[in-house]
GROMACS .gro file of C-alpha atoms in nm:
model
  416
    1MET     CA    1  10.687  12.944  12.010
    2THR     CA    2  10.369  12.908  12.213
    3ALA     CA    3  10.111  12.667  12.069
    4PRO     CA    4   9.777  12.828  11.979
    5LEU     CA    5   9.491  12.743  12.212
    6LEU     CA    6   9.160  12.590  12.116
    7THR     CA    7   8.849  12.797  12.197
    8ALA     CA    8   8.509  12.691  12.324
    9ALA     CA    9   8.357  12.879  12.030
   10ALA     CA   10   8.543  12.648  11.789
   11VAL     CA   11   8.393  12.347  11.968
   12ASP     CA   12   8.043  12.494  11.933
   13ALA     CA   13   8.108  12.561  11.563
   14ALA     CA   14   8.217  12.201  11.511
   15ALA     CA   15   7.892  12.077  11.663
   16ARG     CA   16   7.702  12.273  11.397
   17VAL     CA   17   7.917  12.126  11.115
   18PHE     CA   18   7.796  11.770  11.167
   19ALA     CA   19   7.466  11.832  11.346
   20ASP     CA   20   7.269  11.682  11.054
   21VAL     CA   21   7.508  11.390  11.001
   22LEU     CA   22   7.597  11.268  11.350
   23PRO     CA   23   7.311  11.270  11.601
   24PRO     CA   24   7.411  11.290  11.970
   25THR     CA   25   7.521  10.961  12.119
   26PRO     CA   26   7.312  10.831  12.413
   27LEU     CA   27   7.379  10.912  12.777
   28HIS     CA   28   7.293  10.600  12.976
   29ARG     CA   29   7.268  10.567  13.355
   30SER     CA   30   7.488  10.288  13.494
   31ASP     CA   31   7.306  10.107  13.775
   32ARG     CA   32   7.619   9.901  13.850
   33LEU     CA   33   7.857  10.195  13.889
   34SER     CA   34   7.598  10.411  14.061
   35ALA     CA   35   7.553  10.141  14.327
   36ALA     CA   36   7.929  10.095  14.360
   37THR     CA   37   8.008  10.466  14.405
   38GLY     CA   38   7.693  10.605  14.567
   39ALA     CA   39   7.679  10.865  14.290
   40GLU     CA   40   7.459  10.903  13.984
   41VAL     CA   41   7.691  10.762  13.719
   42TRP     CA   42   7.613  10.820  13.353
   43LEU     CA   43   7.794  10.671  13.055
   44LYS     CA   44   7.846  10.880  12.743
   45ARG     CA   45   7.817  10.608  12.481
   46GLU     CA   46   8.061  10.709  12.211
   47ASP     CA   47   8.091  10.338  12.135
   48LEU     CA   48   7.751  10.376  11.966
   49GLN     CA   49   7.881  10.614  11.698
   50PRO     CA   50   7.852  10.483  11.339
   51VAL     CA   51   8.223  10.394  11.366
   52ARG     CA   52   8.190  10.292  11.733
   53SER     CA   53   8.426  10.569  11.851
   54TYR     CA   54   8.432  10.943  11.922
   55LYS     CA   55   8.716  10.982  11.669
   56LEU     CA   56   8.461  11.037  11.394
   57ARG     CA   57   8.384  11.382  11.536
   58GLY     CA   58   8.734  11.519  11.490
   59ALA     CA   59   8.794  11.358  11.151
   60PHE     CA   60   8.466  11.485  11.007
   61ASN     CA   61   8.518  11.839  11.133
   62PHE     CA   62   8.873  11.851  10.995
   63ILE     CA   63   8.791  11.714  10.648
   64ALA     CA   64   8.476  11.927  10.620
   65GLY     CA   65   8.695  12.235  10.664
   66LEU     CA   66   8.925  12.159  10.370
   67SER     CA   67   8.921  12.370  10.056
   68ASP     CA   68   8.811  12.224   9.721
   69GLU     CA   69   9.175  12.215   9.610
   70GLU     CA   70   9.280  12.025   9.923
   71ARG     CA   71   8.993  11.779   9.885
   72ALA     CA   72   9.099  11.708   9.528
   73LYS     CA   73   9.449  11.607   9.646
   74GLY     CA   74   9.300  11.368   9.900
   75VAL     CA   75   9.400  11.304  10.260
   76VAL     CA   76   9.628  11.070  10.452
   77ALA     CA   77   9.595  10.964  10.815
   78ALA     CA   78   9.770  10.753  11.075
   79SER     CA   79   9.574  10.568  11.338
   80ALA     CA   80   9.557  10.277  11.579
   81GLY     CA   81   9.217  10.206  11.426
   82ASN     CA   82   8.945  10.438  11.552
   83HIS     CA   83   9.068  10.759  11.389
   84ALA     CA   84   9.111  10.559  11.070
   85GLN     CA   85   8.746  10.460  11.078
   86GLY     CA   86   8.648  10.821  11.137
   87VAL     CA   87   8.854  10.935  10.838
   88ALA     CA   88   8.709  10.655  10.624
   89PHE     CA   89   8.351  10.746  10.719
   90ALA     CA   90   8.406  11.119  10.670
   91GLY     CA   91   8.591  11.071  10.343
   92GLN     CA   92   8.312  10.853  10.208
   93ARG     CA   93   8.042  11.102  10.312
   94LEU     CA   94   8.232  11.405  10.183
   95GLY     CA   95   8.370  11.242   9.868
   96VAL     CA   96   8.737  11.273   9.963
   97GLY     CA   97   8.989  10.996   9.887
   98ALA     CA   98   9.213  10.876  10.170
   99ARG     CA   99   9.518  10.660  10.238
  100ILE     CA  100   9.520  10.537  10.597
  101TYR     CA  101   9.826  10.401  10.776
  102LEU     CA  102   9.770  10.156  11.063
  103PRO     CA  103  10.034  10.017  11.304
  104ARG     CA  104  10.066   9.639  11.318
  105ASN     CA  105   9.915   9.625  11.669
  106THR     CA  106   9.578   9.739  11.528
  107PRO     CA  107   9.326   9.455  11.581
  108ARG     CA  108   9.204   9.278  11.269
  109GLN     CA  109   8.847   9.383  11.346
  110LYS     CA  110   8.945   9.751  11.319
  111ARG     CA  111   9.136   9.698  10.994
  112ASP     CA  112   8.835   9.532  10.834
  113ARG     CA  113   8.601   9.806  10.951
  114VAL     CA  114   8.821  10.078  10.802
  115ALA     CA  115   8.809   9.912  10.463
  116ALA     CA  116   8.432   9.857  10.480
  117LEU     CA  117   8.355  10.215  10.585
  118GLY     CA  118   8.575  10.379  10.323
  119GLY     CA  119   8.486  10.159  10.029
  120ASP     CA  120   8.655  10.254   9.702
  121LEU     CA  121   8.776  10.588   9.840
  122VAL     CA  122   9.012  10.444  10.104
  123GLU     CA  123   9.339  10.251  10.082
  124VAL     CA  124   9.457  10.078  10.404
  125ILE     CA  125   9.833  10.044  10.462
  126VAL     CA  126   9.967   9.852  10.765
  127THR     CA  127  10.314   9.959  10.881
  128GLY     CA  128  10.519  10.007  11.201
  129GLU     CA  129  10.474   9.872  11.552
  130VAL     CA  130  10.290  10.161  11.722
  131TYR     CA  131  10.093  10.469  11.625
  132ASP     CA  132  10.399  10.694  11.599
  133ASP     CA  133  10.553  10.470  11.332
  134ALA     CA  134  10.236  10.491  11.125
  135ALA     CA  135  10.229  10.869  11.173
  136THR     CA  136  10.581  10.898  11.030
  137ALA     CA  137  10.479  10.698  10.722
  138ALA     CA  138  10.170  10.914  10.670
  139ALA     CA  139  10.379  11.233  10.694
  140GLN     CA  140  10.622  11.100  10.433
  141ASP     CA  141  10.330  11.016  10.203
  142ALA     CA  142  10.192  11.369  10.235
  143ALA     CA  143  10.532  11.522  10.162
  144HIS     CA  144  10.559  11.325   9.837
  145THR     CA  145  10.200  11.348   9.712
  146GLY     CA  146  10.067  11.678   9.847
  147ALA     CA  147   9.783  11.503  10.028
  148VAL     CA  148   9.659  11.664  10.349
  149VAL     CA  149   9.737  11.486  10.677
  150VAL     CA  150   9.431  11.444  10.900
  151PRO     CA  151   9.580  11.447  11.251
  152ALA     CA  152   9.436  11.200  11.499
  153PHE     CA  153   9.454  11.458  11.777
  154ASP     CA  154   9.705  11.740  11.730
  155ALA     CA  155   9.504  11.988  11.519
  156LEU     CA  156   9.261  12.254  11.635
  157ASP     CA  157   8.982  12.133  11.403
  158THR     CA  158   9.028  11.773  11.521
  159MET     CA  159   9.025  11.877  11.885
  160ALA     CA  160   8.720  12.097  11.830
  161GLY     CA  161   8.525  11.809  11.680
  162GLN     CA  162   8.623  11.571  11.960
  163GLY     CA  163   8.542  11.833  12.222
  164THR     CA  164   8.176  11.834  12.117
  165VAL     CA  165   8.129  11.535  12.349
  166ALA     CA  166   8.130  11.789  12.634
  167ASN     CA  167   7.850  12.017  12.513
  168GLU     CA  168   7.637  11.714  12.430
  169ILE     CA  169   7.676  11.583  12.785
  170VAL     CA  170   7.560  11.909  12.941
  171ALA     CA  171   7.271  11.944  12.696
  172GLN     CA  172   7.155  11.585  12.760
  173LEU     CA  173   7.184  11.611  13.139
  174GLY     CA  174   7.019  11.950  13.147
  175ARG     CA  175   7.272  12.053  13.411
  176VAL     CA  176   7.643  12.068  13.476
  177PRO     CA  177   7.794  11.737  13.600
  178ASP     CA  178   8.007  11.729  13.913
  179LEU     CA  179   8.269  11.496  13.767
  180VAL     CA  180   8.362  11.385  13.416
  181THR     CA  181   8.621  11.114  13.347
  182VAL     CA  182   8.781  11.099  13.003
  183PRO     CA  183   9.023  10.849  12.845
  184VAL     CA  184   9.351  10.994  12.721
  185GLY     CA  185   9.573  10.885  12.434
  186GLY     CA  186   9.707  11.173  12.231
  187GLY     CA  187   9.490  11.418  12.424
  188GLY     CA  188   9.250  11.545  12.157
  189LEU     CA  189   8.934  11.438  12.336
  190LEU     CA  190   9.057  11.558  12.674
  191GLY     CA  191   9.189  11.888  12.537
  192GLY     CA  192   8.869  11.959  12.346
  193MET     CA  193   8.640  11.873  12.635
  194ALA     CA  194   8.857  12.056  12.889
  195THR     CA  195   8.845  12.373  12.677
  196TRP     CA  196   8.467  12.369  12.645
  197LEU     CA  197   8.400  12.275  13.008
  198ALA     CA  198   8.638  12.543  13.137
  199ALA     CA  199   8.429  12.804  12.954
  200HIS     CA  200   8.080  12.670  13.017
  201ALA     CA  201   8.102  12.440  13.321
  202SER     CA  202   8.391  12.564  13.531
  203THR     CA  203   8.267  12.386  13.846
  204THR     CA  204   8.294  12.046  13.680
  205ARG     CA  205   8.588  11.836  13.796
  206LEU     CA  206   8.756  11.679  13.493
  207VAL     CA  207   8.986  11.377  13.523
  208GLY     CA  208   9.187  11.238  13.234
  209VAL     CA  209   9.265  10.865  13.255
  210GLU     CA  210   9.568  10.711  13.087
  211PRO     CA  211   9.689  10.349  13.073
  212GLU     CA  212   9.988  10.294  13.301
  213GLY     CA  213  10.190  10.168  13.007
  214ALA     CA  214  10.132  10.479  12.794
  215ALA     CA  215  10.099  10.780  13.026
  216SER     CA  216  10.232  11.028  12.771
  217MET     CA  217  10.018  11.327  12.878
  218ALA     CA  218  10.130  11.297  13.240
  219ALA     CA  219  10.490  11.287  13.117
  220ALA     CA  220  10.428  11.600  12.910
  221LEU     CA  221  10.276  11.791  13.201
  222ALA     CA  222  10.564  11.690  13.427
  223ALA     CA  223  10.821  11.806  13.170
  224GLY     CA  224  10.631  12.120  13.071
  225ARG     CA  225  10.625  12.005  12.707
  226PRO     CA  226  10.549  11.692  12.504
  227VAL     CA  227  10.818  11.425  12.544
  228ASP     CA  228  10.872  11.078  12.399
  229LEU     CA  229  10.808  10.782  12.628
  230GLU     CA  230  11.090  10.529  12.622
  231GLU     CA  231  10.847  10.238  12.617
  232VAL     CA  232  10.480  10.214  12.524
  233SER     CA  233  10.262   9.913  12.606
  234PRO     CA  234  10.049   9.829  12.300
  235PHE     CA  235   9.770   9.659  12.498
  236VAL     CA  236   9.546   9.969  12.515
  237ASP     CA  237   9.586  10.018  12.142
  238GLY     CA  238   9.343  10.312  12.123
  239ALA     CA  239   9.558  10.510  12.368
  240ALA     CA  240   9.908  10.374  12.298
  241VAL     CA  241  10.069  10.706  12.206
  242ARG     CA  242  10.440  10.767  12.262
  243ARG     CA  243  10.415  11.147  12.248
  244VAL     CA  244  10.112  11.375  12.288
  245GLY     CA  245  10.064  11.676  12.063
  246ASP     CA  246  10.179  12.032  12.118
  247LEU     CA  247   9.823  12.163  12.083
  248THR     CA  248   9.665  11.896  12.303
  249HIS     CA  249   9.926  11.944  12.573
  250ALA     CA  250   9.871  12.320  12.564
  251ALA     CA  251   9.495  12.279  12.605
  252VAL     CA  252   9.526  12.035  12.894
  253ALA     CA  253   9.795  12.243  13.069
  254ALA     CA  254   9.594  12.563  13.030
  255THR     CA  255   9.287  12.415  13.198
  256GLY     CA  256   9.470  12.253  13.491
  257THR     CA  257   9.305  11.918  13.425
  258HIS     CA  258   9.392  11.637  13.667
  259LEU     CA  259   9.542  11.315  13.528
  260THR     CA  260   9.560  10.964  13.665
  261SER     CA  261   9.631  10.616  13.528
  262VAL     CA  262   9.504  10.260  13.563
  263SER     CA  263   9.673   9.923  13.527
  264GLU     CA  264   9.601   9.678  13.247
  265GLY     CA  265   9.471   9.423  13.497
  266ALA     CA  266   9.218   9.664  13.651
  267LEU     CA  267   9.114   9.767  13.302
  268CYS     CA  268   9.048   9.405  13.205
  269VAL     CA  269   8.837   9.348  13.517
  270GLU     CA  270   8.624   9.648  13.422
  271MET     CA  271   8.593   9.540  13.057
  272LEU     CA  272   8.453   9.206  13.169
  273ALA     CA  273   8.215   9.376  13.413
  274MET     CA  274   8.090   9.606  13.138
  275TYR     CA  275   8.032   9.307  12.912
  276GLN     CA  276   7.874   9.076  13.167
  277ALA     CA  277   7.674   9.324  13.377
  278ASP     CA  278   7.603   9.610  13.137
  279GLY     CA  279   7.603   9.439  12.799
  280ILE     CA  280   7.866   9.686  12.670
  281ILE     CA  281   8.148   9.569  12.447
  282ALA     CA  282   8.423   9.820  12.522
  283GLU     CA  283   8.770   9.821  12.378
  284PRO     CA  284   9.051   9.871  12.633
  285ALA     CA  285   9.068  10.249  12.578
  286GLY     CA  286   8.689  10.264  12.600
  287ALA     CA  287   8.694  10.130  12.956
  288LEU     CA  288   8.958  10.367  13.095
  289ALA     CA  289   8.710  10.627  13.219
  290THR     CA  290   8.497  10.378  13.414
  291THR     CA  291   8.788  10.173  13.550
  292VAL     CA  292   8.918  10.470  13.747
  293LEU     CA  293   8.593  10.548  13.933
  294PRO     CA  294   8.656  10.327  14.239
  295ASP     CA  295   8.990  10.505  14.291
  296LEU     CA  296   8.847  10.858  14.289
  297ARG     CA  297   8.700  11.062  14.570
  298ILE     CA  298   8.334  11.088  14.471
  299GLU     CA  299   8.069  11.260  14.681
  300PRO     CA  300   7.756  11.048  14.739
  301GLY     CA  301   7.469  11.168  14.525
  302SER     CA  302   7.692  11.366  14.289
  303THR     CA  303   7.649  11.350  13.912
  304VAL     CA  304   7.930  11.167  13.735
  305VAL     CA  305   7.979  11.111  13.362
  306ALA     CA  306   8.231  10.863  13.221
  307VAL     CA  307   8.306  10.867  12.850
  308VAL     CA  308   8.296  10.520  12.693
  309SER     CA  309   8.514  10.627  12.405
  310GLY     CA  310   8.509  10.320  12.182
  311GLY     CA  311   8.373   9.972  12.129
  312ASN     CA  312   8.599   9.832  11.857
  313ASN     CA  313   8.728   9.531  12.046
  314ASP     CA  314   8.842   9.221  11.863
  315VAL     CA  315   8.664   8.918  12.011
  316SER     CA  316   8.987   8.716  11.980
  317ARG     CA  317   9.139   8.935  12.253
  318TYR     CA  318   8.898   8.822  12.525
  319ALA     CA  319   9.113   8.523  12.623
  320GLU     CA  320   9.397   8.764  12.701
  321ILE     CA  321   9.158   9.000  12.879
  322VAL     CA  322   9.023   8.721  13.101
  323GLU     CA  323   9.380   8.609  13.180
  324LYS     CA  324   9.491   8.958  13.282
  325ALA     CA  325   9.175   9.009  13.490
  326LEU     CA  326   9.226   8.682  13.683
  327ILE     CA  327   9.589   8.769  13.755
  328HIS     CA  328   9.494   9.120  13.869
  329GLU     CA  329   9.228   8.981  14.103
  330GLY     CA  330   9.478   8.738  14.254
  331ARG     CA  331   9.297   8.431  14.127
  332LYS     CA  332   9.551   8.303  13.877
  333HIS     CA  333   9.914   8.218  13.956
  334TYR     CA  334  10.198   8.037  13.784
  335PHE     CA  335  10.455   7.801  13.936
  336LEU     CA  336  10.758   7.602  13.823
  337VAL     CA  337  10.713   7.255  13.973
  338THR     CA  338  10.992   6.995  13.958
  339PHE     CA  339  10.822   6.654  13.944
  340PRO     CA  340  11.016   6.332  14.007
  341GLN     CA  341  10.994   6.109  13.700
  342GLU     CA  342  10.801   5.833  13.874
  343PRO     CA  343  10.443   5.705  13.865
  344GLY     CA  344  10.194   5.894  14.083
  345ALA     CA  345  10.393   6.220  14.111
  346LEU     CA  346  10.126   6.431  13.948
  347ARG     CA  347   9.853   6.258  14.152
  348ARG     CA  348  10.030   6.348  14.478
  349PHE     CA  349  10.049   6.709  14.363
  350LEU     CA  350   9.677   6.711  14.297
  351ASP     CA  351   9.590   6.543  14.627
  352GLU     CA  352   9.839   6.708  14.862
  353VAL     CA  353   9.893   7.056  14.720
  354LEU     CA  354   9.579   7.170  14.539
  355GLY     CA  355   9.280   7.288  14.739
  356PRO     CA  356   8.919   7.181  14.671
  357ASP     CA  357   8.844   7.493  14.462
  358ASP     CA  358   9.181   7.517  14.286
  359ASP     CA  359   9.204   7.423  13.920
  360ILE     CA  360   9.495   7.357  13.685
  361ALA     CA  361   9.446   7.605  13.400
  362TYR     CA  362   9.785   7.552  13.234
  363PHE     CA  363  10.038   7.266  13.239
  364GLU     CA  364  10.346   7.223  13.025
  365TYR     CA  365  10.672   7.038  13.078
  366VAL     CA  366  10.956   7.283  13.017
  367LYS     CA  367  11.236   7.025  13.002
  368ARG     CA  368  11.208   6.656  12.916
  369SER     CA  369  11.571   6.544  12.882
  370ASN     CA  370  11.635   6.466  13.249
  371ARG     CA  371  11.549   6.109  13.348
  372GLU     CA  372  11.532   6.193  13.718
  373THR     CA  373  11.305   6.498  13.724
  374GLY     CA  374  11.063   6.680  13.498
  375PRO     CA  375  11.015   7.055  13.555
  376ALA     CA  376  10.672   7.183  13.455
  377LEU     CA  377  10.513   7.525  13.426
  378VAL     CA  378  10.178   7.506  13.605
  379GLY     CA  379   9.907   7.772  13.600
  380LEU     CA  380   9.655   7.751  13.884
  381GLU     CA  381   9.319   7.927  13.898
  382LEU     CA  382   9.193   7.970  14.255
  383GLY     CA  383   8.835   7.980  14.370
  384HIS     CA  384   8.909   8.294  14.574
  385PRO     CA  385   9.216   8.519  14.613
  386ASP     CA  386   9.234   8.429  14.984
  387ASP     CA  387   9.305   8.068  14.885
  388LEU     CA  388   9.662   8.165  14.790
  389VAL     CA  389   9.803   8.170  15.146
  390PRO     CA  390   9.700   7.813  15.235
  391LEU     CA  391   9.810   7.697  14.889
  392LEU     CA  392  10.158   7.838  14.945
  393ALA     CA  393  10.169   7.673  15.287
  394ARG     CA  394  10.088   7.333  15.135
  395MET     CA  395  10.354   7.389  14.869
  396GLU     CA  396  10.610   7.468  15.141
  397ALA     CA  397  10.522   7.145  15.320
  398SER     CA  398  10.540   6.938  15.001
  399PRO     CA  399  10.856   6.741  14.913
  400LEU     CA  400  10.826   6.881  14.560
  401VAL     CA  401  11.048   7.170  14.455
  402ILE     CA  402  10.803   7.451  14.369
  403GLU     CA  403  10.894   7.804  14.265
  404ARG     CA  404  10.635   8.076  14.221
  405VAL     CA  405  10.666   8.287  13.904
  406ASP     CA  406  10.645   8.646  14.023
  407PRO     CA  407  10.426   8.874  13.807
  408THR     CA  408  10.717   9.121  13.787
  409SER     CA  409  10.950   8.856  13.643
  410PRO     CA  410  11.047   8.886  13.273
  411LEU     CA  411  10.928   8.525  13.235
  412PHE     CA  412  10.577   8.637  13.323
  413ARG     CA  413  10.550   8.836  13.000
  414PHE     CA  414  10.544   8.511  12.805
  415ILE     CA  415  10.263   8.352  13.006
  416GLY     CA  416  10.057   8.629  13.168
   0.00000   0.00000   0.00000
C-alpha cells in the first residue's frame, strides 16, 4: 500500500493553527559561515523556540487537530527529548494530559525541561536505550488505555507542523534561497520542508544531513522503503532513529531530496565554533545543518539557510564534545607506553619524546603487578596537528616501547 503524501496546503494550514501562539523564530546572518563559504549564510534559529526545538510545531499541530473525545482520553508520546517538550508545551496550552516516554540516552537537561513544561498534565517515563524502544512502550500504553499516540515524525499533521519552517524562511528572506540544509532524524522536518519547497520554491536546493552513526533515511532511500539500522550511535540523541517513517520516507523520496552525513568529530568541532564564535548553544542534532556546509558545493554570493534545529544540550556533555573535537582535528592521541620501573623513566619520556607544545592530558597505569615494567595509557594533546609526525619519529627513536591506540580500535571507544 502506497503511503499518503503530505501537501503544501497542509503545511500552510498548520502555520495558521499556531500563528497566534508561536511567533516565527529569528533568521540570523552568520558572519563566520558567510566568510568561510563566500555565500550569504543565514541560520534559522529553531533553538529559540519556547522549547528550544522545532519539534513544538508538529506536536502542537497534531494535538490541536484532535477531537474533544480524543483530548479527553489524553495522549502518549515517545521522544529523545525535543518532541517530548513539544508535546508537554502543547498539552499544557491545550489542556490535554500526556504520558511521555523517553529513552535512557536522553540528557538530564531535557528530562527536567519536559517535566517543567508540562506541569501537572504530564507524566515522564524513562525506558529503553534508544528512541525506538520508547516508541514501543508508548504504543503499548495507547493500546491499553485508548490514549492517542502523538508521533514524533511519522504523521501527516506532525510533518505539516514541522514543515512550516520552510514557509517562514521564504517569508523572512523575502526571496527564495539557493540552498537549505536540514538535519534529519526520523525525517519529519525534512519531509515537511521538502514538500512545501517543492511546491513554492522548486529552484531551491535542499540537502538533508544525517549523523554518520544514524543514517536511517539514506538507508531507506537506498532500499526503496524504511529499514531498520543494525546499529545506531546515541551521541546525536535528537537524530538517533533506527528506522524512519513510512510517511516521511515517501515525502523525501517524492521530492528527490539529496542526503549526506557528517561524522561525530566534525559535528563537535562545529558545536564548539557555534558556542565560541556565535554564542549559540546547539545540541548535536542542532549543529548538523551547519557542519555540512564546508563539504558542499556552494556558489559564491548565493543565499544559504541552515536550520539550527535545537539547543537542548546538557552542559555536562561538553567535556565529551571537546574530546571528540580534538581527536577529529588530529590534536589528541592516545598511546600505550611501557615504562621501566626505575627512577627517572617518566622524566626521560617528558624530555626526550614530548615536544615543546605537547601536553599530557591523560595518564593512567594499566597494570601494576609487574616489577620490571609499568604499562601506562597516555593521552597527549598537541599544539598543532602537524606536530604528530615529529612526535612519532621521537617515539620510534626512544628506547621505550610505545604503541599508538588507533581511533578505529575497539579500545578507543573506552577513552575517546
